[in-house]
XYZ file of C-alpha atoms in Angstrom:
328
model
C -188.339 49.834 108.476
C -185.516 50.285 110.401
C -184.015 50.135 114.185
C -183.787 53.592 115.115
C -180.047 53.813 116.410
C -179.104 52.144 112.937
C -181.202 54.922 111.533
C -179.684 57.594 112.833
C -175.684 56.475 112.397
C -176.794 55.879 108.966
C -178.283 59.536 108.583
C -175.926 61.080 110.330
C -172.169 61.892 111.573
C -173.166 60.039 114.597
C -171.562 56.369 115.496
C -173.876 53.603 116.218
C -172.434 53.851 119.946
C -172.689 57.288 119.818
C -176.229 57.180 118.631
C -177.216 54.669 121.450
C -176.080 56.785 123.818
C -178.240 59.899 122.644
C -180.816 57.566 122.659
C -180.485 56.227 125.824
C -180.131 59.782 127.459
C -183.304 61.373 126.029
C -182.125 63.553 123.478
C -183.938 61.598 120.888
C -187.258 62.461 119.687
C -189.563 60.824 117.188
C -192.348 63.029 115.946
C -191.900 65.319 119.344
C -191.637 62.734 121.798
C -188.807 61.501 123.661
C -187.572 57.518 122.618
C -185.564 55.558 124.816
C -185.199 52.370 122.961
C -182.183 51.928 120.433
C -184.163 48.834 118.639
C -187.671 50.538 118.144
C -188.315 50.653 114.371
C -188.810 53.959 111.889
C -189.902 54.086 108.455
C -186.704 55.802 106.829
C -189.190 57.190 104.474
C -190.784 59.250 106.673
C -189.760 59.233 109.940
C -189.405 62.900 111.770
C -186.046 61.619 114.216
C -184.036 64.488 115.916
C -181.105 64.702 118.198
C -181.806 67.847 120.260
C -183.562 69.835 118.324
C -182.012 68.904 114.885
C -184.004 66.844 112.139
C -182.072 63.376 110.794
C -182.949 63.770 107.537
C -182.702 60.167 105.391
C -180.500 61.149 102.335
C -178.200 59.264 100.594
C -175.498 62.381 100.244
C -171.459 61.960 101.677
C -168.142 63.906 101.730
C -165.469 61.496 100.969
C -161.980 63.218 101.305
C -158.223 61.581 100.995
C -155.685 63.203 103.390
C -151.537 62.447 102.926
C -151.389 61.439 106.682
C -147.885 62.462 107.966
C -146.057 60.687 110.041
C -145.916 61.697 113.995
C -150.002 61.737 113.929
C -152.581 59.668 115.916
C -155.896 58.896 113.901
C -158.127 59.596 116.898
C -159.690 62.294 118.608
C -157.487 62.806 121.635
C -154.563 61.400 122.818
C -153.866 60.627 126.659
C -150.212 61.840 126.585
C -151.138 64.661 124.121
C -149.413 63.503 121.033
C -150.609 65.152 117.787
C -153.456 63.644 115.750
C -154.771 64.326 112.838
C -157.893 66.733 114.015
C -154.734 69.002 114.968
C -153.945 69.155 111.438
C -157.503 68.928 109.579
C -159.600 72.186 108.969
C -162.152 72.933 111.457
C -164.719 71.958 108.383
C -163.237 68.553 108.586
C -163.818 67.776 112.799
C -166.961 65.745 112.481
C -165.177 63.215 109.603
C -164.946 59.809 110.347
C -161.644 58.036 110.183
C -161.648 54.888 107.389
C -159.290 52.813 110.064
C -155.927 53.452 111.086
C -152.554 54.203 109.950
C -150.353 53.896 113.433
C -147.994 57.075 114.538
C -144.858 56.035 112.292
C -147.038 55.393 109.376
C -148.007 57.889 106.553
C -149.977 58.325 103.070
C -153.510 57.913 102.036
C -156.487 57.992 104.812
C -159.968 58.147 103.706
C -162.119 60.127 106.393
C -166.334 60.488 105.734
C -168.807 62.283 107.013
C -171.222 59.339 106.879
C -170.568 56.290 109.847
C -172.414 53.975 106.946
C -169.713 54.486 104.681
C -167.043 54.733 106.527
C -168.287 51.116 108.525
C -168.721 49.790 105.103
C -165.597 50.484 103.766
C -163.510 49.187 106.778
C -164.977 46.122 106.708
C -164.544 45.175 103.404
C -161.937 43.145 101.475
C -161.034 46.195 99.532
C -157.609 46.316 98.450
C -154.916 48.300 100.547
C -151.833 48.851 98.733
C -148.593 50.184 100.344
C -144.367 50.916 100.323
C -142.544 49.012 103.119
C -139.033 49.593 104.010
C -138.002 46.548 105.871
C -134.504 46.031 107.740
C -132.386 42.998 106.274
C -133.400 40.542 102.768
C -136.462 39.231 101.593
C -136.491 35.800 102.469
C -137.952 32.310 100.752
C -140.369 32.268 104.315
C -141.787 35.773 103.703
C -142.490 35.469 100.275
C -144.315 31.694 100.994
C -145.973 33.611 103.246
C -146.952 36.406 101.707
C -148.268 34.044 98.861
C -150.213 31.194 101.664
C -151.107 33.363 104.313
C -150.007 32.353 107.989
C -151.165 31.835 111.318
C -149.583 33.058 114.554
C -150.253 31.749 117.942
C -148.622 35.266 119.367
C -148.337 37.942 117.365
C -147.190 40.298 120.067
C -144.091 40.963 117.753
C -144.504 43.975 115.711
C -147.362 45.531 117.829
C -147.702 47.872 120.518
C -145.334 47.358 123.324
C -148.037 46.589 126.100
C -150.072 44.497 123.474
C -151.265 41.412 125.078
C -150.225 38.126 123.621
C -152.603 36.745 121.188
C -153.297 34.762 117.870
C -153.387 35.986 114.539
C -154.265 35.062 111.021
C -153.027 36.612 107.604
C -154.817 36.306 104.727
C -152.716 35.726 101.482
C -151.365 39.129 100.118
C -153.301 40.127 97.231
C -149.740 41.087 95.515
C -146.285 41.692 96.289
C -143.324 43.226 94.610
C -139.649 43.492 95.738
C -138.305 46.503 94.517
C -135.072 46.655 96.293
C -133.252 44.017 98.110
C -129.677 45.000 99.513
C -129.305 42.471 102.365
C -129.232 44.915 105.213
C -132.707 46.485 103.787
C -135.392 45.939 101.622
C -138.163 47.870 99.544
C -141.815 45.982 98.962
C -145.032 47.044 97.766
C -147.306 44.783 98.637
C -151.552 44.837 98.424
C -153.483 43.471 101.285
C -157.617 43.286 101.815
C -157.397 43.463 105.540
C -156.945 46.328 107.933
C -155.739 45.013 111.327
C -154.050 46.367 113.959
C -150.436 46.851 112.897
C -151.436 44.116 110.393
C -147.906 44.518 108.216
C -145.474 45.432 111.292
C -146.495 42.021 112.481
C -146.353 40.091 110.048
C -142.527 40.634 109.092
C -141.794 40.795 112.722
C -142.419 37.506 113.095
C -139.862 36.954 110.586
C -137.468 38.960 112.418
C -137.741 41.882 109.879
C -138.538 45.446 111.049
C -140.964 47.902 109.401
C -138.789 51.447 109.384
C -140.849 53.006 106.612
C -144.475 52.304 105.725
C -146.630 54.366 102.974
C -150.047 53.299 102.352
C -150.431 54.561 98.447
C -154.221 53.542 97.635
C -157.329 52.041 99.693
C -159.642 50.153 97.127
C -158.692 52.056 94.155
C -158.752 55.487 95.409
C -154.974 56.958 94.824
C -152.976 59.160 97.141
C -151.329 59.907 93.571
C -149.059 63.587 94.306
C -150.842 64.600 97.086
C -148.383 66.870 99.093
C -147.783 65.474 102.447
C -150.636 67.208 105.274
C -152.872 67.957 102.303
C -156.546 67.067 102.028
C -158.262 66.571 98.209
C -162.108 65.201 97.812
C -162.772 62.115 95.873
C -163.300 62.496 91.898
C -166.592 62.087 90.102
C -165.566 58.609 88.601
C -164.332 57.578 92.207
C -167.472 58.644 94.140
C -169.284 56.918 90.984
C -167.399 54.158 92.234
C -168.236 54.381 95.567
C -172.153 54.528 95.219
C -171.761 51.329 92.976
C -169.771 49.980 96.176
C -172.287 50.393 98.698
C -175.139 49.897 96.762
C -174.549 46.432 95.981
C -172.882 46.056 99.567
C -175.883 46.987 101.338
C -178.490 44.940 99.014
C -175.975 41.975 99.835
C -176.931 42.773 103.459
C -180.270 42.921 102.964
C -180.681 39.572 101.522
C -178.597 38.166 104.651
C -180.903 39.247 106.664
C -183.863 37.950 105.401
C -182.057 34.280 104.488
C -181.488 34.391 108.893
C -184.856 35.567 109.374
C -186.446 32.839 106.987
C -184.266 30.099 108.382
C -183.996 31.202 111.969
C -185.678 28.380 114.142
C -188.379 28.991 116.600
C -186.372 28.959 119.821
C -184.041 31.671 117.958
C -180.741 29.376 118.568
C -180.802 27.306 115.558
C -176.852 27.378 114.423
C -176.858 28.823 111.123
C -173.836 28.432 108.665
C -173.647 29.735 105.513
C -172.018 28.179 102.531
C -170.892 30.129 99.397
C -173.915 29.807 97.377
C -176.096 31.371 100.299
C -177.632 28.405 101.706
C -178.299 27.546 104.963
C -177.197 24.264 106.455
C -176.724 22.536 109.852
C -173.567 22.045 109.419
C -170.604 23.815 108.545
C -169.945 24.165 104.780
C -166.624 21.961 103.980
C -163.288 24.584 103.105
C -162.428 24.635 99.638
C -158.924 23.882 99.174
C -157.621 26.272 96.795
C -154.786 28.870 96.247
C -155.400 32.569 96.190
C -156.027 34.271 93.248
C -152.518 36.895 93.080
C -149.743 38.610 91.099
C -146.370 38.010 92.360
C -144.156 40.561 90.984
C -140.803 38.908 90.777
C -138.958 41.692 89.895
C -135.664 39.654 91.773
C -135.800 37.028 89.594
C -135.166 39.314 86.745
C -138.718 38.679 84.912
C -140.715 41.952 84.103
C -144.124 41.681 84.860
C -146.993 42.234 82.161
C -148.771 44.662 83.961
C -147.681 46.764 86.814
C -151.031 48.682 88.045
C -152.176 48.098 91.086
C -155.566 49.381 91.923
C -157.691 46.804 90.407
C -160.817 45.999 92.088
C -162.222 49.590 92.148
C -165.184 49.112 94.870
C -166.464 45.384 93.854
C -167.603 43.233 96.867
C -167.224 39.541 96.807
C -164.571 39.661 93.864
C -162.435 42.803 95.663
C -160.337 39.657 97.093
C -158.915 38.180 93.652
C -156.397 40.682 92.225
C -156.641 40.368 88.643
C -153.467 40.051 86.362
């Protein structure tokens, strides 16, 4: 069984918003009548759902395509001050696709668009690795590369963002890798690999250390390669990347599964029993004590004049709960 707005944003092109909203507006029928209620439950199996008129059929087929974002393009629908996005530039056949997050307006390379809000959700919230080229303005210093390899917290990370972003905190996970290519003093070239997608995660992070992002490339997104893509161009996943992908989610969504019914079975009987997790599942009252420990990484130290075994990046290839430890 399943809620019926999850139901249908699984199904279908539709958001889970976007399905709550059809819901909630009576365009939703199950088995001819009209259903108001988000959270009533359908047997996926054999549930007859439709959005007016049109059957959600439960299937378990996708359209994954990569498209070599350019730069001077939103990723969103429409833009207030009518900049260019990237619906302005996608075939028609392509409207309905589902952004994988964001690269910003001055950022380019590989985006990942579905036509399935499952995968797409699925894939932005996981530790998948994100690998891209950063031209920076001045060196690489002993602070950035400590903190590339320790992570670091902000109390305002206003620098780097948007220039009405509020002031807020921020936290940045150790970089998976990180290579310095070229490092002239009045710029710099990195490649660096990252499992998080936050807002203007990278422009923020070297802005605190005073260092402006003036080029930024984003080359893969958990193994899938932008590769020689030409620049505007759309290509659909391979067979061996969609095999991939199924693998991904499969084991993603049975991971889910079994969360759910580990807060079900523990869940006290006044519902607010504070649950924490530790790392081998269990439930406990109390929070499960941090293990101290570095992050698992490659540090390409190309500066120090030491060529690195293996230079290949995309590593984890769609692997939940080891896509975080970037393998040498």
């Amino acid at each position: 069984m399943m809620r019926l707005n999850k139901f249908i944003a699984h199904y279908s092109t539709y958001s889970r918003r976007e399905a709550d909203q059809a819901i909630l507006d009576g365009y939703v029928r199950i088995d001819g009548e009209i259903e108001k209620n988000p959270a009533v439950s359908v047997d996926e199996r054999s549930a007859n759902v439709s959005i007016s008129g049109h059957k959600i059929t439960a299937t378990d087929q996708f359209t994954v395509i990569v498209y070599n974002k350019p730069r001077g393009e939103l990723v969103t629908k429409k833009d207030p001050q009518n900049r260019k996005t990237i619906y302005d530039s996608l075939s028609s056949n392509y409207k309905h696709f589902i952004p994988v997050g964001r690269l910003d307006y001055a950022s380019e390379g590989l985006l990942l668009l579905t036509d399935a809000s499952r995968v797409a959700t699925a894939l932005m919230t996981s530790k998948m690795e994100r690998v891209y080229k950063i031209k920076i303005k001045g060196p690489v210093t002993e602070g950035m590369k400590i903190a590339m390899g320790e992570g670091l917290e902000l109390d305002d990370a206003s620098a780097g963002a948007h220039e009405y972003a509020e002031e807020r905190p921020m936290s940045f996970a150790p970089f998976y890798a990180y290579q310095v290519q070229k490092d002239q003093g009045d710029y710099s070239i990195l490649k660096v690999a990252i499992g998080e997608g936050q807002n203007r995660e990278l422009r923020r992070f070297f802005a605190h250390f005073g260092a402006e992002i003036v080029d930024l490339k984003r080359l893969s997104f958990g193994g899938i390669e932008l590769n020689n893509l030409p620049t505007g161009k759309v290509r659909f996943l391979e067979r061996n990347e969609y095999a991939s992908l199924r693998d991904f989610l499969e084991t993603a969504e049975k991971a889910a599964k079994m969360k759910q019914k580990s807060e079900k079975k523990f869940t006290s009987a006044t519902g607010k029993f504070d649950k924490k997790f530790s790392k081998d599942g269990k439930i406990s009252a109390k929070p499960a004590a941090k293990e101290e420990k570095k992050p698992t990484k490659r540090e390409f130290i190309k500066d120090k004049k030491v060529k690195p075994e293996n230079e290949v990046f995309g590593t984890n290839k769609y692997r939940p709960k080891t896509d975080s430890k970037f393998k040498k």
